[in-house]
């Protein structure tokens, strides 16, 4: 008999991206395909795809869709559990899940810290504190902190009513900071001690030593 390939599911496109299986130069196209499918169909993947989905959307310019998926309350979604009176992670999206206190879908917490607030290790053990927030429209602020082996690292941002962004970063002693400041809010007023090192898509990248650094964009401090 003849084999027939059906349409790609979300997980078929999601998993190749974080594991480097997408042909070089095609990564953005795959991410855009995932985003279109999620925008059209909603969340249609299980635990293995969900582990990377929000990160991929945030990393490839689809922060608005990532935020929409993270906050939706229809089935299936994290909010569906909350909407039905539950405050723990289930093993499956179904309300009839066998285990109702499971770690499987807790990757959303990593996304909140590492993509939404933007704080993640830029080198093992946070020897480099990497801050790269993927800021969606409609959210006024986010912040997070991590007690690293070197001390407390912090990232927090606020978007003012006139679309001005303030990004505050704490870099602990004996580490360096790599701060990715979104450029879509306008001109960047960088603090003393922050050295501009390069431009990336949608970001200006700065290097810092230890200390507190406050970046203002869209106006003067």
CSV table of C-alpha atoms in Angstrom, one decimal:
chain,number,residue,atom,x,y,z
A,1,UNK,CA,0.0,0.0,0.0
A,2,UNK,CA,0.9,3.6,-0.4
A,3,UNK,CA,2.0,5.7,2.6
A,4,UNK,CA,0.3,9.0,3.1
A,5,UNK,CA,1.7,12.0,5.0
A,6,UNK,CA,-0.9,14.1,6.8
A,7,UNK,CA,-0.5,17.8,7.7
A,8,UNK,CA,2.4,18.6,10.1
A,9,UNK,CA,1.4,18.8,13.8
A,10,UNK,CA,2.8,21.4,16.0
A,11,UNK,CA,5.2,19.0,17.8
A,12,UNK,CA,6.7,18.0,14.5
A,13,UNK,CA,7.9,21.5,13.9
A,14,UNK,CA,8.6,22.5,17.5
A,15,UNK,CA,11.1,19.8,18.5
A,16,UNK,CA,13.5,20.2,15.6
A,17,UNK,CA,14.2,23.8,16.5
A,18,UNK,CA,15.8,23.5,20.0
A,19,UNK,CA,17.7,20.4,19.0
A,20,UNK,CA,19.4,22.0,15.9
A,21,UNK,CA,17.7,19.7,13.4
A,22,UNK,CA,16.3,22.5,11.2
A,23,UNK,CA,18.4,23.2,8.1
A,24,UNK,CA,20.6,26.2,8.6
A,25,UNK,CA,18.9,29.4,7.6
A,26,UNK,CA,15.4,27.9,7.8
A,27,UNK,CA,14.8,28.4,11.5
A,28,UNK,CA,12.8,31.6,11.3
A,29,UNK,CA,10.5,30.1,8.7
A,30,UNK,CA,9.8,27.0,10.8
A,31,UNK,CA,9.1,29.3,13.8
A,32,UNK,CA,6.8,31.4,11.7
A,33,UNK,CA,4.9,28.3,10.6
A,34,UNK,CA,4.5,27.2,14.2
A,35,UNK,CA,3.2,30.7,15.1
A,36,UNK,CA,0.7,30.7,12.3
A,37,UNK,CA,-0.6,27.3,13.3
A,38,UNK,CA,-0.9,28.3,17.0
A,39,UNK,CA,-2.6,31.6,16.0
A,40,UNK,CA,-5.1,29.6,14.0
A,41,UNK,CA,-5.7,26.5,16.1
A,42,UNK,CA,-4.6,27.4,19.6
A,43,UNK,CA,-2.5,25.0,21.7
A,44,UNK,CA,-2.5,21.6,20.0
A,45,UNK,CA,0.6,19.9,21.5
A,46,UNK,CA,1.3,17.8,24.5
A,47,UNK,CA,4.0,18.0,27.1
A,48,UNK,CA,7.0,17.5,24.8
A,49,UNK,CA,6.0,20.3,22.5
A,50,UNK,CA,4.7,22.6,25.2
A,51,UNK,CA,8.2,22.4,26.9
A,52,UNK,CA,9.6,24.5,24.1
A,53,UNK,CA,6.6,26.2,22.4
A,54,UNK,CA,6.5,29.5,24.4
A,55,UNK,CA,10.3,29.9,24.3
A,56,UNK,CA,10.3,29.4,20.5
A,57,UNK,CA,7.5,31.9,20.0
A,58,UNK,CA,9.3,34.5,22.2
A,59,UNK,CA,12.7,33.9,20.6
A,60,UNK,CA,11.5,34.3,17.0
A,61,UNK,CA,9.5,37.5,17.3
A,62,UNK,CA,6.1,36.1,18.3
A,63,UNK,CA,5.9,37.3,21.9
A,64,UNK,CA,2.3,38.4,21.5
A,65,UNK,CA,1.2,34.9,20.5
A,66,UNK,CA,3.3,33.4,23.4
A,67,UNK,CA,1.5,35.7,25.9
A,68,UNK,CA,-1.9,34.9,24.4
A,69,UNK,CA,-1.2,31.1,24.7
A,70,UNK,CA,0.1,31.5,28.3
A,71,UNK,CA,-3.0,33.5,29.4
A,72,UNK,CA,-5.8,31.8,27.6
A,73,UNK,CA,-8.5,30.0,29.6
A,74,UNK,CA,-10.1,27.7,27.1
A,75,UNK,CA,-9.3,24.0,26.8
A,76,UNK,CA,-6.5,23.0,26.5
A,77,UNK,CA,-4.4,25.6,28.4
A,78,UNK,CA,-2.8,26.3,31.7
A,79,UNK,CA,-5.6,28.8,32.4
A,80,UNK,CA,-8.2,26.0,31.8
A,81,UNK,CA,-7.1,24.3,35.0
A,82,UNK,CA,-7.3,27.6,36.9
A,83,UNK,CA,-10.7,28.4,35.4
A,84,UNK,CA,-11.9,25.1,36.8
A,85,UNK,CA,-10.7,25.8,40.4
A,86,UNK,CA,-7.4,24.0,40.3
A,87,UNK,CA,-4.0,25.5,41.4
A,88,UNK,CA,-1.6,22.6,40.5
A,89,UNK,CA,-0.2,21.2,37.3
A,90,UNK,CA,-1.9,18.2,35.8
A,91,UNK,CA,-0.2,15.3,34.0
A,92,UNK,CA,-2.3,16.0,30.9
A,93,UNK,CA,-4.4,18.9,29.7
A,94,UNK,CA,-7.6,16.9,30.5
A,95,UNK,CA,-9.5,17.6,33.7
A,96,UNK,CA,-9.7,13.9,34.1
A,97,UNK,CA,-5.9,13.6,34.3
A,98,UNK,CA,-4.6,10.7,36.5
A,99,UNK,CA,-2.1,12.9,38.3
A,100,UNK,CA,-3.1,16.4,39.4
A,101,UNK,CA,0.2,17.4,41.0
A,102,UNK,CA,2.8,16.9,38.2
A,103,UNK,CA,5.9,18.7,37.0
A,104,UNK,CA,5.3,18.1,33.3
A,105,UNK,CA,3.8,21.4,32.2
A,106,UNK,CA,5.7,23.6,34.6
A,107,UNK,CA,7.9,24.9,31.8
A,108,UNK,CA,5.6,27.9,31.7
A,109,UNK,CA,7.4,29.1,34.9
A,110,UNK,CA,10.7,29.0,33.1
A,111,UNK,CA,9.2,30.9,30.3
A,112,UNK,CA,7.9,33.6,32.7
A,113,UNK,CA,11.4,34.0,34.2
A,114,UNK,CA,13.7,33.6,31.2
A,115,UNK,CA,11.6,35.0,28.3
A,116,UNK,CA,8.9,37.3,29.8
A,117,UNK,CA,11.0,38.9,32.5
A,118,UNK,CA,14.1,37.9,30.5
A,119,UNK,CA,16.5,36.6,33.1
A,120,UNK,CA,18.6,33.6,32.2
A,121,UNK,CA,22.2,32.3,32.5
A,122,UNK,CA,24.5,33.6,29.8
A,123,UNK,CA,27.2,31.2,31.0
A,124,UNK,CA,27.2,28.2,33.4
A,125,UNK,CA,26.3,29.2,37.0
A,126,UNK,CA,25.3,32.7,36.0
A,127,UNK,CA,28.9,33.8,35.5
A,128,UNK,CA,27.3,35.9,32.8
A,129,UNK,CA,23.8,37.3,33.6
A,130,UNK,CA,21.9,37.4,30.4
A,131,UNK,CA,18.8,39.6,30.3
A,132,UNK,CA,16.7,39.5,27.2
A,133,UNK,CA,13.0,40.2,27.8
A,134,UNK,CA,10.5,39.3,25.0
A,135,UNK,CA,7.8,41.9,25.8
A,136,UNK,CA,4.3,41.4,24.5
A,137,UNK,CA,1.8,44.1,23.8
A,138,UNK,CA,-0.8,44.7,26.6
A,139,UNK,CA,1.4,43.8,29.6
A,140,UNK,CA,2.5,46.7,31.7
A,141,UNK,CA,5.3,45.0,33.7
A,142,UNK,CA,7.2,41.9,34.7
A,143,UNK,CA,10.0,41.1,37.1
A,144,UNK,CA,12.0,38.2,38.4
A,145,UNK,CA,15.0,37.4,40.6
A,146,UNK,CA,17.4,34.5,41.0
A,147,UNK,CA,19.6,33.7,43.9
A,148,UNK,CA,22.7,32.7,42.0
A,149,UNK,CA,25.9,31.3,43.6
A,150,UNK,CA,27.3,34.8,43.1
A,151,UNK,CA,24.4,36.7,44.6
A,152,UNK,CA,21.0,38.0,43.6
A,153,UNK,CA,20.3,38.7,39.9
A,154,UNK,CA,17.3,40.7,39.0
A,155,UNK,CA,15.4,41.8,35.9
A,156,UNK,CA,12.3,44.0,35.8
A,157,UNK,CA,10.6,46.1,33.2
A,158,UNK,CA,7.7,48.6,33.0
A,159,UNK,CA,6.0,50.0,30.0
A,160,UNK,CA,4.5,53.4,30.5
A,161,UNK,CA,1.3,54.6,29.0
A,162,UNK,CA,3.1,56.4,26.2
A,163,UNK,CA,5.1,53.3,25.3
A,164,UNK,CA,8.2,54.2,27.2
A,165,UNK,CA,10.2,51.2,28.6
A,166,UNK,CA,12.2,51.1,31.8
A,167,UNK,CA,14.4,48.1,32.2
A,168,UNK,CA,16.2,47.5,35.6
A,169,UNK,CA,18.9,44.9,36.0
A,170,UNK,CA,20.9,43.8,39.0
A,171,UNK,CA,24.2,42.0,38.2
A,172,UNK,CA,25.8,40.3,41.2
A,173,UNK,CA,29.5,40.6,42.2
A,174,UNK,CA,32.1,38.7,40.2
A,175,UNK,CA,29.9,38.4,37.1
A,176,UNK,CA,29.2,40.4,34.0
A,177,UNK,CA,25.9,41.4,32.5
A,178,UNK,CA,24.8,40.9,28.9
A,179,UNK,CA,21.7,43.1,28.5
A,180,UNK,CA,19.5,43.0,25.4
A,181,UNK,CA,17.3,46.1,25.4
A,182,UNK,CA,14.3,46.1,23.0
A,183,UNK,CA,14.6,48.8,20.4
A,184,UNK,CA,11.0,49.1,19.3
A,185,UNK,CA,10.2,51.6,22.1
A,186,UNK,CA,12.5,54.2,20.7
A,187,UNK,CA,15.9,55.7,21.5
A,188,UNK,CA,17.8,54.1,24.4
A,189,UNK,CA,19.3,56.1,27.3
A,190,UNK,CA,21.9,53.7,28.7
A,191,UNK,CA,23.2,54.1,32.3
A,192,UNK,CA,26.8,54.7,33.2
A,193,UNK,CA,28.8,51.5,33.1
A,194,UNK,CA,26.8,49.9,30.3
A,195,UNK,CA,28.9,49.5,27.1
A,196,UNK,CA,27.1,49.1,23.8
A,197,UNK,CA,28.6,46.0,22.0
A,198,UNK,CA,26.4,45.2,19.1
A,199,UNK,CA,22.9,45.4,17.5
A,200,UNK,CA,20.7,42.3,17.0
A,201,UNK,CA,17.3,41.9,15.5
A,202,UNK,CA,14.9,44.1,17.6
A,203,UNK,CA,17.6,44.6,20.4
A,204,UNK,CA,20.6,46.6,21.3
A,205,UNK,CA,23.1,44.6,23.3
A,206,UNK,CA,25.1,46.1,26.2
A,207,UNK,CA,27.8,44.7,28.5
A,208,UNK,CA,28.1,45.6,32.1
A,209,UNK,CA,30.0,44.7,35.2
A,210,UNK,CA,28.3,44.1,38.6
A,211,UNK,CA,25.8,46.6,40.0
A,212,UNK,CA,22.3,48.0,39.2
A,213,UNK,CA,21.6,49.3,35.7
A,214,UNK,CA,18.5,51.2,34.6
A,215,UNK,CA,17.8,51.6,30.9
A,216,UNK,CA,15.2,54.0,29.6
A,217,UNK,CA,13.9,53.9,26.1
A,218,UNK,CA,11.4,56.1,24.3
A,219,UNK,CA,12.7,59.2,26.1
A,220,UNK,CA,15.2,60.6,28.5
A,221,UNK,CA,15.6,59.2,32.0
